[in-house]
PDB file of N, CA and C in Angstrom:
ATOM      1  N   UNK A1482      23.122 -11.608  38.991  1.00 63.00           N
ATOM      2  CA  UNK A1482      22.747 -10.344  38.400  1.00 63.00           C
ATOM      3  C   UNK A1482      21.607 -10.603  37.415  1.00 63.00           C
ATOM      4  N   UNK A1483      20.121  -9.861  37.468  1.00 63.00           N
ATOM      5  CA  UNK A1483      19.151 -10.154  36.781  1.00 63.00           C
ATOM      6  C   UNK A1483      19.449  -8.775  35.091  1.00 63.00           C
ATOM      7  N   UNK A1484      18.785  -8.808  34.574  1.00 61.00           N
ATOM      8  CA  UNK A1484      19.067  -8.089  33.412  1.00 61.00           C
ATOM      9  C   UNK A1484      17.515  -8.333  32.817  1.00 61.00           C
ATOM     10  N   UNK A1485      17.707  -7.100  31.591  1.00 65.00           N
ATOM     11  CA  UNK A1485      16.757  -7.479  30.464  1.00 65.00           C
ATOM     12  C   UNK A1485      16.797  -6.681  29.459  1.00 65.00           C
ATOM     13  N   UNK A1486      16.978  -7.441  28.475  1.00 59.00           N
ATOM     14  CA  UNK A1486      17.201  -7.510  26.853  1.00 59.00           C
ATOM     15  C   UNK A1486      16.069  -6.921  25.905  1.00 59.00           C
ATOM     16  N   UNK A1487      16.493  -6.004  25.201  1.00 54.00           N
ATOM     17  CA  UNK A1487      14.640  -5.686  23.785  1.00 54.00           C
ATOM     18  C   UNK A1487      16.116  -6.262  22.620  1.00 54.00           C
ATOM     19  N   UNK A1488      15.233  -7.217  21.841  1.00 53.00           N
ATOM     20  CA  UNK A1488      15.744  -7.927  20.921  1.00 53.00           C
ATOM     21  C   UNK A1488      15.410  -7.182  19.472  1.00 53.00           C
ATOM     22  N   UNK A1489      15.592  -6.845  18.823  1.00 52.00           N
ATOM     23  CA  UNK A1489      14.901  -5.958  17.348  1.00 52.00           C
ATOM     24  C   UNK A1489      14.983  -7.267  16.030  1.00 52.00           C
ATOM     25  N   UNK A1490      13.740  -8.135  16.468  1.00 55.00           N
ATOM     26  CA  UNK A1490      13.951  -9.110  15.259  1.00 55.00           C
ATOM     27  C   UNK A1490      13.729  -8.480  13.679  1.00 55.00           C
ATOM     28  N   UNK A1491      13.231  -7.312  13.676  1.00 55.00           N
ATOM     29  CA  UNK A1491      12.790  -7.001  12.530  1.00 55.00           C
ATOM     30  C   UNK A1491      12.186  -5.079  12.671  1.00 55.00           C
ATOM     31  N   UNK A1492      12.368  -3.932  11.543  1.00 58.00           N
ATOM     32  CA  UNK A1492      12.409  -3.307  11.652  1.00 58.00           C
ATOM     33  C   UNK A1492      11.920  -2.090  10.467  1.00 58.00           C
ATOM     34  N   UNK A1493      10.627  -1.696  10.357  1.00 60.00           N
ATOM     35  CA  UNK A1493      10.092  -0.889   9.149  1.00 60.00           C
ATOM     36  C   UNK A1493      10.300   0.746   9.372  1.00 60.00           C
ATOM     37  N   UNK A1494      11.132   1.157   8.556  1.00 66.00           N
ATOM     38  CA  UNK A1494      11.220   2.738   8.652  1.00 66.00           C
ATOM     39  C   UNK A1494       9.632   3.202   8.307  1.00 66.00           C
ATOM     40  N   UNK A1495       9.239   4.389   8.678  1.00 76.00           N
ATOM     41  CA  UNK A1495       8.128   5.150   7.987  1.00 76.00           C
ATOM     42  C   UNK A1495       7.034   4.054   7.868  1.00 76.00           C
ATOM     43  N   UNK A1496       6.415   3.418   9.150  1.00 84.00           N
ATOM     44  CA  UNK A1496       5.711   2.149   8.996  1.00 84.00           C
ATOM     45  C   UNK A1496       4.547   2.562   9.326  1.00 84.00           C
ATOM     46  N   UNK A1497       3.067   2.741   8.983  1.00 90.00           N
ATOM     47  CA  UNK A1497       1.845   3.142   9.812  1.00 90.00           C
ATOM     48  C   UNK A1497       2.045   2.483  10.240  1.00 90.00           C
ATOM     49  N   UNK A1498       1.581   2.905  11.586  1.00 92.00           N
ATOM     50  CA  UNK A1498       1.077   1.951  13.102  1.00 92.00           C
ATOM     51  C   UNK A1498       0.227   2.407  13.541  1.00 92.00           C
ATOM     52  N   UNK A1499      -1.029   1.523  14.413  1.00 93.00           N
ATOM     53  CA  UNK A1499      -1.758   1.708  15.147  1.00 93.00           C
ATOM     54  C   UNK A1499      -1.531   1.014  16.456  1.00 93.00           C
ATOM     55  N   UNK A1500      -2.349   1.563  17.663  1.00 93.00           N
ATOM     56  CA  UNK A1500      -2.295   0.893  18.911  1.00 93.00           C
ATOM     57  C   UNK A1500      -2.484  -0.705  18.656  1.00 93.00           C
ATOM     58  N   UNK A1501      -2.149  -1.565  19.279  1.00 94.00           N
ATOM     59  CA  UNK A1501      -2.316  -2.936  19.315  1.00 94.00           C
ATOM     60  C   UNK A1501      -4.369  -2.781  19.892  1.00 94.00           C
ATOM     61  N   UNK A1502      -4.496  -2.292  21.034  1.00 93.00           N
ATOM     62  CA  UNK A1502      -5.950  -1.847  21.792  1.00 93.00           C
ATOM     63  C   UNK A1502      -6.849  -1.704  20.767  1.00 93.00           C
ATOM     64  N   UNK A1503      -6.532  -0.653  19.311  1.00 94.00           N
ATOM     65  CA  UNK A1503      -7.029  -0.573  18.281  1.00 94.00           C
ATOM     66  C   UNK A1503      -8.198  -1.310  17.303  1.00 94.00           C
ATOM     67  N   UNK A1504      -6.749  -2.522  17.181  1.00 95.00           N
ATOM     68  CA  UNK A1504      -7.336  -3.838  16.288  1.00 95.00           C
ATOM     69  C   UNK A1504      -7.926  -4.821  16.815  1.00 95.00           C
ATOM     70  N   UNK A1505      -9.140  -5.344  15.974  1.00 96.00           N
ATOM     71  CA  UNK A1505      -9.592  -6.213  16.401  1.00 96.00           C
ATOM     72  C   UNK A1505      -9.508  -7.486  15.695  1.00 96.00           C
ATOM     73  N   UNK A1506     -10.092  -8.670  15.964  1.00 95.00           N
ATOM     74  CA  UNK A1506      -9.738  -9.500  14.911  1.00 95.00           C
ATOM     75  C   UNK A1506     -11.082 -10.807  14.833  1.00 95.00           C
ATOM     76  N   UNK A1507     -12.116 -11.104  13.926  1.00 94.00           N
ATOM     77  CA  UNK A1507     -12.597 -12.006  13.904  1.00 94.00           C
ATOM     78  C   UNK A1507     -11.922 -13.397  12.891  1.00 94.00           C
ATOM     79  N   UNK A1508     -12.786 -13.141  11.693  1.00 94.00           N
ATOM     80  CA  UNK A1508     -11.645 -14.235  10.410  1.00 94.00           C
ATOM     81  C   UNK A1508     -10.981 -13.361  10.304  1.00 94.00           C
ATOM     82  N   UNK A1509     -10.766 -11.684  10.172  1.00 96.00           N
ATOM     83  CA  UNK A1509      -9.443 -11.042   9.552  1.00 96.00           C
ATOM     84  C   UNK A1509      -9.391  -9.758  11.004  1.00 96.00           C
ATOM     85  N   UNK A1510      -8.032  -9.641  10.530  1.00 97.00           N
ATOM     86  CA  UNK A1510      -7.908  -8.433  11.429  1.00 97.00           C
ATOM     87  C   UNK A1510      -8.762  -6.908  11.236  1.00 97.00           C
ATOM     88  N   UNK A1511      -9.372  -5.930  11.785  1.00 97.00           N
ATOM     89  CA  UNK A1511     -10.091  -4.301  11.257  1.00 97.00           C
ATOM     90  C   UNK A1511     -10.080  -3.838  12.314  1.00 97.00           C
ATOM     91  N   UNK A1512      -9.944  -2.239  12.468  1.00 95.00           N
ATOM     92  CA  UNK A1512     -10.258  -1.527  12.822  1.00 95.00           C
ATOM     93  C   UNK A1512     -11.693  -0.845  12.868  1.00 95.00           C
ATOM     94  N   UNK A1513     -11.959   0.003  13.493  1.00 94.00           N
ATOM     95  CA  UNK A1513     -13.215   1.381  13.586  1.00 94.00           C
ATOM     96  C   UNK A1513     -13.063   2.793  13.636  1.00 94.00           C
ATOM     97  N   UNK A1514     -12.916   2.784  12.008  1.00 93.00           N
ATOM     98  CA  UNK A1514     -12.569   3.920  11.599  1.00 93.00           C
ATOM     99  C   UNK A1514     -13.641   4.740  11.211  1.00 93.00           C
ATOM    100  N   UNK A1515     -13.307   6.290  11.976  1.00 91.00           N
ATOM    101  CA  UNK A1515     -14.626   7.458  11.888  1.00 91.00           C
ATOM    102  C   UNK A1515     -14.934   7.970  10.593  1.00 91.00           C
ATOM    103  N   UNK A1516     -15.718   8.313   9.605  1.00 91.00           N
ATOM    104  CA  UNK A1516     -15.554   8.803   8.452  1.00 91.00           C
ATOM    105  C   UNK A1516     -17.061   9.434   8.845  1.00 91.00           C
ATOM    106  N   UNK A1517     -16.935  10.401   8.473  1.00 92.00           N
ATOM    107  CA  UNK A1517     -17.522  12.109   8.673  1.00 92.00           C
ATOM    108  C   UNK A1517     -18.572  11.540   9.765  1.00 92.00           C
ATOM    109  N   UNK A1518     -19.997  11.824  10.329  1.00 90.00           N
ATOM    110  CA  UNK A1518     -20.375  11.409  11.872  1.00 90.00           C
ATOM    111  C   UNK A1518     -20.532   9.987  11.851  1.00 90.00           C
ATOM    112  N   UNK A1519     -19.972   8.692  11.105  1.00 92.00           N
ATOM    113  CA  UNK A1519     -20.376   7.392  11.311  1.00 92.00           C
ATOM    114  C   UNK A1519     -18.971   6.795  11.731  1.00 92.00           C
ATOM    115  N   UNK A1520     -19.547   5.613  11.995  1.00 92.00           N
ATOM    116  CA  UNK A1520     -18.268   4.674  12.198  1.00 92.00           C
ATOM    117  C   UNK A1520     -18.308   3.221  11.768  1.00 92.00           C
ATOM    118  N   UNK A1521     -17.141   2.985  10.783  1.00 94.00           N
ATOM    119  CA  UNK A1521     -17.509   2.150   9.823  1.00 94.00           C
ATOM    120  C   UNK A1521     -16.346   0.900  10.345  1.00 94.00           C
ATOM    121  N   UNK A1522     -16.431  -0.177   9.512  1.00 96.00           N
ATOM    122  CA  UNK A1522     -15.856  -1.516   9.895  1.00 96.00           C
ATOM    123  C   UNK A1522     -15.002  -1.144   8.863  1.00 96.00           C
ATOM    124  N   UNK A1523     -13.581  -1.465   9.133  1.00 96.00           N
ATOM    125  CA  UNK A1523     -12.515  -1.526   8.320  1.00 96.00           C
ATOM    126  C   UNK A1523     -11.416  -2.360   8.571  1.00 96.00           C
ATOM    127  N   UNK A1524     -11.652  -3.274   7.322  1.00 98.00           N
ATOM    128  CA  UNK A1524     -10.311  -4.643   7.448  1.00 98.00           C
ATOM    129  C   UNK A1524      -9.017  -3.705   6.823  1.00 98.00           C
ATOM    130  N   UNK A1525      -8.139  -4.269   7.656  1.00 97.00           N
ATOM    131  CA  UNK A1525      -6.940  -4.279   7.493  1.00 97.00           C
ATOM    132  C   UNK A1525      -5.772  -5.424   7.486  1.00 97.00           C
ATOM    133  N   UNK A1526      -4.902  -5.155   6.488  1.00 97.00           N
ATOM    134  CA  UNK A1526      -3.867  -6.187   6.821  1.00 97.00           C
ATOM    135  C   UNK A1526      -2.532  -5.514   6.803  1.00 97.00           C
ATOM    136  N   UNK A1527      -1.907  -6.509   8.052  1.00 96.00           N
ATOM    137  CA  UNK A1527      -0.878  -5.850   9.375  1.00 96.00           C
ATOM    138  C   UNK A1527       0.471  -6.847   8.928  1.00 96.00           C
ATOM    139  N   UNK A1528       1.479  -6.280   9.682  1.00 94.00           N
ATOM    140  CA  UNK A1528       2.464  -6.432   9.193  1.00 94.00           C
ATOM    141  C   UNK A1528       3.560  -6.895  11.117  1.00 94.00           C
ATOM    142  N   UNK A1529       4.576  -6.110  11.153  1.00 90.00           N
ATOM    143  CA  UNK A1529       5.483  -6.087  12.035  1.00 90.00           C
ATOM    144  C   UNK A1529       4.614  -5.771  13.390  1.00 90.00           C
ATOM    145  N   UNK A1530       4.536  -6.681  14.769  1.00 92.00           N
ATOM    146  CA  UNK A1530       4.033  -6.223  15.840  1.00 92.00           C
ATOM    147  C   UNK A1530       4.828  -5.945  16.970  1.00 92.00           C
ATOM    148  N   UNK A1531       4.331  -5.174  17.795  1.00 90.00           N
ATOM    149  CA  UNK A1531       5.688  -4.621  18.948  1.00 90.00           C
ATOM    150  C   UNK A1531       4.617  -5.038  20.327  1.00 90.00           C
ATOM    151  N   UNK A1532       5.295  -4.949  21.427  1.00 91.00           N
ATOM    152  CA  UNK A1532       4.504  -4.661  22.371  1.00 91.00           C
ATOM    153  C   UNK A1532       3.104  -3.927  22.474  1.00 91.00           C
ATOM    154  N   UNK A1533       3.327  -2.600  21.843  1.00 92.00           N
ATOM    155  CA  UNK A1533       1.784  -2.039  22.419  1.00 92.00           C
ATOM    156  C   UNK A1533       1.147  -1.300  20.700  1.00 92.00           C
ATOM    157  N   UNK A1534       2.081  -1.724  19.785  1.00 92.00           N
ATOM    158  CA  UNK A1534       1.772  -1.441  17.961  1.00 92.00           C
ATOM    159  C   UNK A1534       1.513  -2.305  17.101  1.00 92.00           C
ATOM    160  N   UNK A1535       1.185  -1.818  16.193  1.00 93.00           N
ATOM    161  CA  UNK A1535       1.174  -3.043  15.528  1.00 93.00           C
ATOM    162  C   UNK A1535       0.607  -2.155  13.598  1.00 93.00           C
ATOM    163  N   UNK A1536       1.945  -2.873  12.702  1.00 94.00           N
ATOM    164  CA  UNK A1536       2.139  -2.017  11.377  1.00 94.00           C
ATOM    165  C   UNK A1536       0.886  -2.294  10.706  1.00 94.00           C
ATOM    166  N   UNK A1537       0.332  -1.508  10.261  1.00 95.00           N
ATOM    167  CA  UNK A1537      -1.067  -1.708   8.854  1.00 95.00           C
ATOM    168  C   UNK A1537      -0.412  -1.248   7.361  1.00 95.00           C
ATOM    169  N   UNK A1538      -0.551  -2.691   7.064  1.00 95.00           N
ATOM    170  CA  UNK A1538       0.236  -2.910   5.502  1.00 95.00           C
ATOM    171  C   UNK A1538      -1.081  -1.891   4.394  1.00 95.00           C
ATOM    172  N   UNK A1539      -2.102  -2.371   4.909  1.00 96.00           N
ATOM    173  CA  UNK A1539      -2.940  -2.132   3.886  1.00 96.00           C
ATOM    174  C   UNK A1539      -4.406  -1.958   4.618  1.00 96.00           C
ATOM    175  N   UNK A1540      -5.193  -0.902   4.155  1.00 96.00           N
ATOM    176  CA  UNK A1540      -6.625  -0.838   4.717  1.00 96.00           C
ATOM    177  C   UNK A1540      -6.779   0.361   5.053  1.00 96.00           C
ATOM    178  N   UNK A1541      -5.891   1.234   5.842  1.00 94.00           N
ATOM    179  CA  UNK A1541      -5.449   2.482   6.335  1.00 94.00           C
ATOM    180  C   UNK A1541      -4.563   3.853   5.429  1.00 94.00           C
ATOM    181  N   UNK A1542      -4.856   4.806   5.454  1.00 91.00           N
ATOM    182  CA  UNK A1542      -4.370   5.708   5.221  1.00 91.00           C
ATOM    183  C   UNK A1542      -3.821   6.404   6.265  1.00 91.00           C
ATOM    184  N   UNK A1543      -3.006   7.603   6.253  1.00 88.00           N
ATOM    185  CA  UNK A1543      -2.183   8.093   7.157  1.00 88.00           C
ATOM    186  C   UNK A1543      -3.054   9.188   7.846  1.00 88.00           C
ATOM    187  N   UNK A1544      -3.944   9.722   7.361  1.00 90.00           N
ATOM    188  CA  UNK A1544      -5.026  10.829   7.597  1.00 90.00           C
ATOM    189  C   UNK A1544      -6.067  10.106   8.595  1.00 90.00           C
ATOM    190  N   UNK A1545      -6.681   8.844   8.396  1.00 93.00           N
ATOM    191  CA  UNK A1545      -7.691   8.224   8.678  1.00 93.00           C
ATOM    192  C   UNK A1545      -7.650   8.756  10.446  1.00 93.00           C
ATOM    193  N   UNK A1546      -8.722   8.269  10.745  1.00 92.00           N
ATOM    194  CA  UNK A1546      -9.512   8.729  12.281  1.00 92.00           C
ATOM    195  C   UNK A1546     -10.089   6.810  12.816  1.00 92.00           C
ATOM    196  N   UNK A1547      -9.328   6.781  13.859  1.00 93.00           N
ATOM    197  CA  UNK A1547      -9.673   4.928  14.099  1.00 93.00           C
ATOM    198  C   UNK A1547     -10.198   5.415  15.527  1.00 93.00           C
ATOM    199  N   UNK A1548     -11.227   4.494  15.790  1.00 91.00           N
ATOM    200  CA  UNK A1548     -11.752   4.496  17.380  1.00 91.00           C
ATOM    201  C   UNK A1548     -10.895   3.912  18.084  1.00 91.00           C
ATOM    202  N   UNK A1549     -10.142   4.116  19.225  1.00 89.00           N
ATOM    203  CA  UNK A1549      -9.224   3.320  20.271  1.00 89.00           C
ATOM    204  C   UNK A1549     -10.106   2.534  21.440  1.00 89.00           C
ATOM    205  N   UNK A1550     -10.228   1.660  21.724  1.00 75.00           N
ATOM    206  CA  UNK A1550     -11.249   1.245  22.724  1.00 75.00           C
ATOM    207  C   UNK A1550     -10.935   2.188  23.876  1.00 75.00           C
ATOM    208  N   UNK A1551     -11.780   1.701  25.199  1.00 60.00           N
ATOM    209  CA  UNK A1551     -11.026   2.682  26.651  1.00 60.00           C
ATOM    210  C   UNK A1551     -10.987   1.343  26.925  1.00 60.00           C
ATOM    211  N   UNK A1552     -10.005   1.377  28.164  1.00 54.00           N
ATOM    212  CA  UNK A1552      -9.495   0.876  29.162  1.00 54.00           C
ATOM    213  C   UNK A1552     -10.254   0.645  30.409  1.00 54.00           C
TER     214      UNK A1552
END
């Protein structure tokens, strides 16, 4: 019998998240966040990651506008 398990090593109520697709990462992790017609470089630092999320401790506000890449 095959099976499969989601393990919850760890768990933030009320956590911003962004798409994992989102972030990028050179020396630090940022996003590309829209602020009125530009689009600006914004470091962030991240926290708890999931499959397709990933938490922003700091850098982000809850309002903010982030570019998502396409696919």
């Amino acid at each position: 019998m095959d099976g499969e398990a989601v393990i919850t090593l760890d768990q933030s109520d009320q956590a911003l998240t962004v798409p994992l697709e989102a972030v990028y990462e050179d020396d630090q992790k940022y996003v590309w966040r829209k602020v009125d017609n530009q689009v600006l470089r914004q470091n962030i630092t991240t926290g708890i990651e999931s499959d397709t999320d990933i938490e922003v401790l700091s850098g982000l506000s809850l309002n903010d506008q982030i570019i998502i890449k396409r696919k």
